[in-house]
Short mmCIF file of C-alpha atoms in Angstrom, two decimals:
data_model
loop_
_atom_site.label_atom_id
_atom_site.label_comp_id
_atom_site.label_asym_id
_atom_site.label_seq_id
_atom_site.Cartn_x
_atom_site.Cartn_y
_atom_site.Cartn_z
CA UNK A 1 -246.17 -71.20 147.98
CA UNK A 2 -243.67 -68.09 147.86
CA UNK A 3 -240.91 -67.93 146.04
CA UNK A 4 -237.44 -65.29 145.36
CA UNK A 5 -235.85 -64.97 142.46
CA UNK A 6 -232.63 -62.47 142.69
CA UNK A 7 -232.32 -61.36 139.41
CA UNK A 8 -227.89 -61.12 139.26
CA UNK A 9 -225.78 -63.50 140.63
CA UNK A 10 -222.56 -61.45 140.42
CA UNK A 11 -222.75 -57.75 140.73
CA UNK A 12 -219.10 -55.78 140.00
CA UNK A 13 -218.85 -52.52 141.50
CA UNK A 14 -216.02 -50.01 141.83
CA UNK A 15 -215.19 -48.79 145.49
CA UNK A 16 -217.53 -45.45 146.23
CA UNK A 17 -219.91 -45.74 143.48
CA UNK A 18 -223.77 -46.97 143.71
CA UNK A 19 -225.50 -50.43 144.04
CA UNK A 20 -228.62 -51.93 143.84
CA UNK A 21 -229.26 -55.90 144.07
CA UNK A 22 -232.93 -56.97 142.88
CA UNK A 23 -235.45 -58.89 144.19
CA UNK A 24 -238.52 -59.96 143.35
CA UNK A 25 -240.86 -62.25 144.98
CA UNK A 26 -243.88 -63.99 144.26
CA UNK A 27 -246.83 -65.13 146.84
CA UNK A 28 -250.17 -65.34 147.36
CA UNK A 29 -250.34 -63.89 150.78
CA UNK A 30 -249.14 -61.40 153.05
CA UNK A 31 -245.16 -61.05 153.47
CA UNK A 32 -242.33 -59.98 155.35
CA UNK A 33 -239.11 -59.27 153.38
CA UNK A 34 -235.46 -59.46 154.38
CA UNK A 35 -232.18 -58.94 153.20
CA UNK A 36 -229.48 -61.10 154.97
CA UNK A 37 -225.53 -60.81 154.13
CA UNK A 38 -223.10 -63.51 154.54
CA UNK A 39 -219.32 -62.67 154.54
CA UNK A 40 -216.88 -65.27 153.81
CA UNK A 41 -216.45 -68.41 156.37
CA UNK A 42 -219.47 -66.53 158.24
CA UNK A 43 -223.45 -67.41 158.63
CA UNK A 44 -226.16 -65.77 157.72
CA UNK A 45 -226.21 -61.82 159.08
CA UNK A 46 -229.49 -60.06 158.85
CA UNK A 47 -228.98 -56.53 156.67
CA UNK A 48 -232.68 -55.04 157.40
CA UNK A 49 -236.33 -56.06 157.12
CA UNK A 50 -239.65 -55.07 156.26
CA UNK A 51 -242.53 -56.07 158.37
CA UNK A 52 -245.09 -53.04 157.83
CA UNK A 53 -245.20 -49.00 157.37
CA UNK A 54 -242.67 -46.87 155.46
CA UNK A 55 -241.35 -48.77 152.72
CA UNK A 56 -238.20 -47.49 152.53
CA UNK A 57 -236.41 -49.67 155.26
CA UNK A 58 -233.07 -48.87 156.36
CA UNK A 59 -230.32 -51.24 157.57
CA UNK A 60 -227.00 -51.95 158.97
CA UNK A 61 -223.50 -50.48 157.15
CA UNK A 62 -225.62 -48.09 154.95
CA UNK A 63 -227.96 -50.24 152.74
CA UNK A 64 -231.24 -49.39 152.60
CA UNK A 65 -234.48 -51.43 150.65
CA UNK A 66 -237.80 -50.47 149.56
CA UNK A 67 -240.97 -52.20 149.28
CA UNK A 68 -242.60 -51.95 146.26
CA UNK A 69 -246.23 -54.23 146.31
CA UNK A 70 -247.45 -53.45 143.09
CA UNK A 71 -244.37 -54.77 141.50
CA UNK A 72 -243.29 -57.50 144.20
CA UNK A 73 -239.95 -56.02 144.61
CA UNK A 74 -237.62 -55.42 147.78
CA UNK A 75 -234.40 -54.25 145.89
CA UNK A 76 -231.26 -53.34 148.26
CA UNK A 77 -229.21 -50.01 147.79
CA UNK A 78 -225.87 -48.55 148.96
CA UNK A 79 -225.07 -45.35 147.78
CA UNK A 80 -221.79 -45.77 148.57
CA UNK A 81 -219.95 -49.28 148.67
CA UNK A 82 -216.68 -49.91 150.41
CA UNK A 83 -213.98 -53.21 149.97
CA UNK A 84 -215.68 -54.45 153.06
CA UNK A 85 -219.03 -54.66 151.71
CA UNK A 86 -217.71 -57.66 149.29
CA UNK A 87 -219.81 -60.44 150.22
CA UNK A 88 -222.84 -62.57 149.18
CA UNK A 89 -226.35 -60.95 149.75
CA UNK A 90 -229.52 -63.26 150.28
CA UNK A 91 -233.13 -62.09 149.56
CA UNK A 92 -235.89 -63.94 151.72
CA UNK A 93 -239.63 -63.32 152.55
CA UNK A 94 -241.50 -65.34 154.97
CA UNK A 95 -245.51 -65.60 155.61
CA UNK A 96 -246.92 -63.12 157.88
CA UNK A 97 -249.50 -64.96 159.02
CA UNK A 98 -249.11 -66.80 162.46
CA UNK A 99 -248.02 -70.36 162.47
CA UNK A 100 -245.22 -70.20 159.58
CA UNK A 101 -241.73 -68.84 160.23
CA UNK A 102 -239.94 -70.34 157.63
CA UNK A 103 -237.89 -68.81 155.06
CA UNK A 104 -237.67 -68.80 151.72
CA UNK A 105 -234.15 -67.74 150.02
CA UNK A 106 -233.36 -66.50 146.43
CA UNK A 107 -229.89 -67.84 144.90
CA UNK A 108 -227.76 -64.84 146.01
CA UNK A 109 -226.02 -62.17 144.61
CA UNK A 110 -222.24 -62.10 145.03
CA UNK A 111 -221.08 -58.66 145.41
CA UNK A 112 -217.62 -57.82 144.66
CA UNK A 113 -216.56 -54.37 145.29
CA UNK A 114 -213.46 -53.51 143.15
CA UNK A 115 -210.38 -50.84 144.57
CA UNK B 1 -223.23 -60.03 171.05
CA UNK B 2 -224.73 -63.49 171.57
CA UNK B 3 -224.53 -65.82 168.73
CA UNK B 4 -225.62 -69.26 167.25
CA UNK B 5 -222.71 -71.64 167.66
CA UNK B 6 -221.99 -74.87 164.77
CA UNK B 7 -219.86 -77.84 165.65
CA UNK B 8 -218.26 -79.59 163.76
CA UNK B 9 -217.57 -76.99 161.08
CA UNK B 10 -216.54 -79.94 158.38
CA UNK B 11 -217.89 -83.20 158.39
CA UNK B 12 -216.68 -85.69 156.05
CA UNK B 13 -218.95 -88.77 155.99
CA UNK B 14 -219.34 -92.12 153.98
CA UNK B 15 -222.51 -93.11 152.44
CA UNK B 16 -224.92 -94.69 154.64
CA UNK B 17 -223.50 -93.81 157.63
CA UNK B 18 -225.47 -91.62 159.97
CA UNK B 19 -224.16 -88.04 161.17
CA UNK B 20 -225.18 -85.68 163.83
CA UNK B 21 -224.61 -81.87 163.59
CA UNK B 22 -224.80 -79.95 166.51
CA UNK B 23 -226.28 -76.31 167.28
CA UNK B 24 -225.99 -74.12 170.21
CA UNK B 25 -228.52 -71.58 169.71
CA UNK B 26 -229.36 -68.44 171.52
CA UNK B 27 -230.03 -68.99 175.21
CA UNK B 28 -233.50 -67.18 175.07
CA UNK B 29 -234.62 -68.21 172.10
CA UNK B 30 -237.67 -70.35 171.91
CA UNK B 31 -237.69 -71.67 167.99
CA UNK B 32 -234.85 -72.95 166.35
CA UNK B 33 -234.37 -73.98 162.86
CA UNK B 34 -231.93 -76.50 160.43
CA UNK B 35 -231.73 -75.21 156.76
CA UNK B 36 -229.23 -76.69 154.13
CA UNK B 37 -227.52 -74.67 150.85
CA UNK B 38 -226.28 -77.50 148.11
CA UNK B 39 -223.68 -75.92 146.39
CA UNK B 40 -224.51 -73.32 143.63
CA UNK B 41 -228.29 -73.58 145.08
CA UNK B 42 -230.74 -71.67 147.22
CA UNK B 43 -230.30 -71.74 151.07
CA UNK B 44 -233.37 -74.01 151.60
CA UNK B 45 -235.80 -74.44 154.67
CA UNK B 46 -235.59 -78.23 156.52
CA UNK B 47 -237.17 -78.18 159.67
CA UNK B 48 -238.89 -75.57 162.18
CA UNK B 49 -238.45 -76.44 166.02
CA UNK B 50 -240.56 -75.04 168.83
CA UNK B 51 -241.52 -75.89 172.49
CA UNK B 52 -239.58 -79.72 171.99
CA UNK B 53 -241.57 -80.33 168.54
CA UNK B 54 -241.34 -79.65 165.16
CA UNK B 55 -243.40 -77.34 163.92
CA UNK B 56 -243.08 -76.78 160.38
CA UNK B 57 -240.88 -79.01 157.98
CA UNK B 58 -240.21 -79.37 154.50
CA UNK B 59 -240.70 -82.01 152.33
CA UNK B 60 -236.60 -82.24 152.38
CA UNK B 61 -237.03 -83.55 155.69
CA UNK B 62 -238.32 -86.93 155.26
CA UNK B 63 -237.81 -89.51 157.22
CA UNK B 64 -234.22 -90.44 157.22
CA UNK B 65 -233.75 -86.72 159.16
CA UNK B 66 -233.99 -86.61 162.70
CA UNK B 67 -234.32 -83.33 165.34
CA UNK B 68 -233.42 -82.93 168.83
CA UNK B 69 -233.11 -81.05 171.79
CA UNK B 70 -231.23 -83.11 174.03
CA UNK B 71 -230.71 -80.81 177.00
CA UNK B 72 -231.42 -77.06 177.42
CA UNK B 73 -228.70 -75.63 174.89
CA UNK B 74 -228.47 -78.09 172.28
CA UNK B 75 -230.43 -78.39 168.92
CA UNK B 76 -229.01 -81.46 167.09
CA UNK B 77 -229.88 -82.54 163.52
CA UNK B 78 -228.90 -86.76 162.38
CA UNK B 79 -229.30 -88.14 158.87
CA UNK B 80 -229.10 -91.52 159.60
CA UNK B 81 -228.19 -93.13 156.40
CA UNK B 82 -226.28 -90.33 154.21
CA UNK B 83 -226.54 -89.93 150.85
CA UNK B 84 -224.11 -88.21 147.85
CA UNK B 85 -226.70 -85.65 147.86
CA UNK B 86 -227.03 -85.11 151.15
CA UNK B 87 -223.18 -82.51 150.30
CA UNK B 88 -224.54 -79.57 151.95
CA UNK B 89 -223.62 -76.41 154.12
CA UNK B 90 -226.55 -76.71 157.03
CA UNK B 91 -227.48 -74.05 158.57
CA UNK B 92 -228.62 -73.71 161.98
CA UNK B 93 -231.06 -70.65 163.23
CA UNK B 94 -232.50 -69.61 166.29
CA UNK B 95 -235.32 -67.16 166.84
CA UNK B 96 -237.48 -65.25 169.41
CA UNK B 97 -241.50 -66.08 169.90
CA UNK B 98 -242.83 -63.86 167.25
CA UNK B 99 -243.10 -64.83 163.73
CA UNK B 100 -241.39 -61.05 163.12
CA UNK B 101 -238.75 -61.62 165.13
CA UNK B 102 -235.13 -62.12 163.30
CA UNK B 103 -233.40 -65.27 162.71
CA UNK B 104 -230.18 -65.50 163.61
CA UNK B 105 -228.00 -68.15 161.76
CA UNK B 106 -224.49 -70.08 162.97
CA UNK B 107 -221.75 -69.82 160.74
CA UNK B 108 -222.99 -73.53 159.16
CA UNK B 109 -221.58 -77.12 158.96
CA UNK B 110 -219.66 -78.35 155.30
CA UNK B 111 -221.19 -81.80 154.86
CA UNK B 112 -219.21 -84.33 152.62
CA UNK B 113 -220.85 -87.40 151.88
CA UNK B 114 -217.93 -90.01 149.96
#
């Protein structure tokens, strides 16, 4: 069994500066990782994954995540966040192994990116 | 950019009457997928879809959940009798062959069981 656990729910940030949104998972096999975004009244948008290779994975609008196995983490970064980056980030691994595609969410972490 | 389509976007049901949401998902997409967030709680996995049978599915999905493929672009989920806790946002995903390959979700339908 695998599961996520996003360690903030709500993450303030002023306009320009840094972020970082944790994750940390937990399984007993192989993973891939994934960061998905969802903007208000919108689904699920996938941010970046990691599969295999470099662990330092880089995304859509900026964010970037790395891998880190010995510590089960997959934390997402912006060095820069703008008003439109607002939204509600998802963590999510899934099993690498063939056969299972399903995947398993943390609880979210609400950015809000203050002017 | 091709997307996965939800209808309706707000369903408002009574208990123990049965409800079918609809997905249009990607048109080359081969799996396809229903997950459900209860308010306040994880997004959670239901039901895997692949080749006109389920492949993978939760033990959410018991048996009063149903999943369908009725024609070549529709992917339908029906909870036949509702329950209260059965409120959900249900997400519908479609995906390529390969267990890599990206899901891409629909914008979700707001279920209201009175």
């Amino acid at each position: 069994a695998q599961s996520v656990t996003q360690l903030d729910s709500q993450v303030p940030v002023f306009e320009e500066a840094p972020v970082e949104l944790r994750c940390n998972y937990s399984s007993s096999v192989s993973v891939y990782l994934f960061w998905y975004v969802q903007y208000p009244n919108q689904g699920l948008q996938l941010l970046l994954k990691y599969l295999s290779g470099s662990t330092l994975v880089k995304g859509i609008n900026g964010f970037e995540a790395e891998f880190n196995k010995s510590q089960t983490s997959f934390h997402l970064r912006k060095p820069s966040v703008h008003i439109s980056d607002t939204a509600e980030y998802f963590c999510a691994v899934s099993n690498s192994g063939a056969g299972s595609y399903q995947l398993t969410f943390g609880k979210g972490t609400k950015l809000s990116v203050i002017p | 950019e091709p997307e996965v389509t939800q209808t309706p976007s707000h369903q408002v049901t009574q208990m123990g009457q049965e409800v079918i949401l609809r997905c249009v998902p990607i048109s080359n997409h081969l799996y396809f997928y229903w997950y459900r967030q209860i308010l306040g709680q994880k997004v959670e996995f239901l039901v895997s879809f692949y080749n006109n049978e389920i492949s993978e599915k939760s033990e959410i999905f018991d048996d009063q959940f149903s999943v369908e493929r009725p024609d070549g672009s529709n992917f339908t989920l029906k909870i036949r009798s509702t329950k209260l806790e059965d409120s959900a946002m249900y997400f519908c995903a479609s995906s390529g062959e390969g267990v890599a390959d990206t899901q891409y979700f629909g914008p979700g339908t707001r279920l209201t069981v009175l």
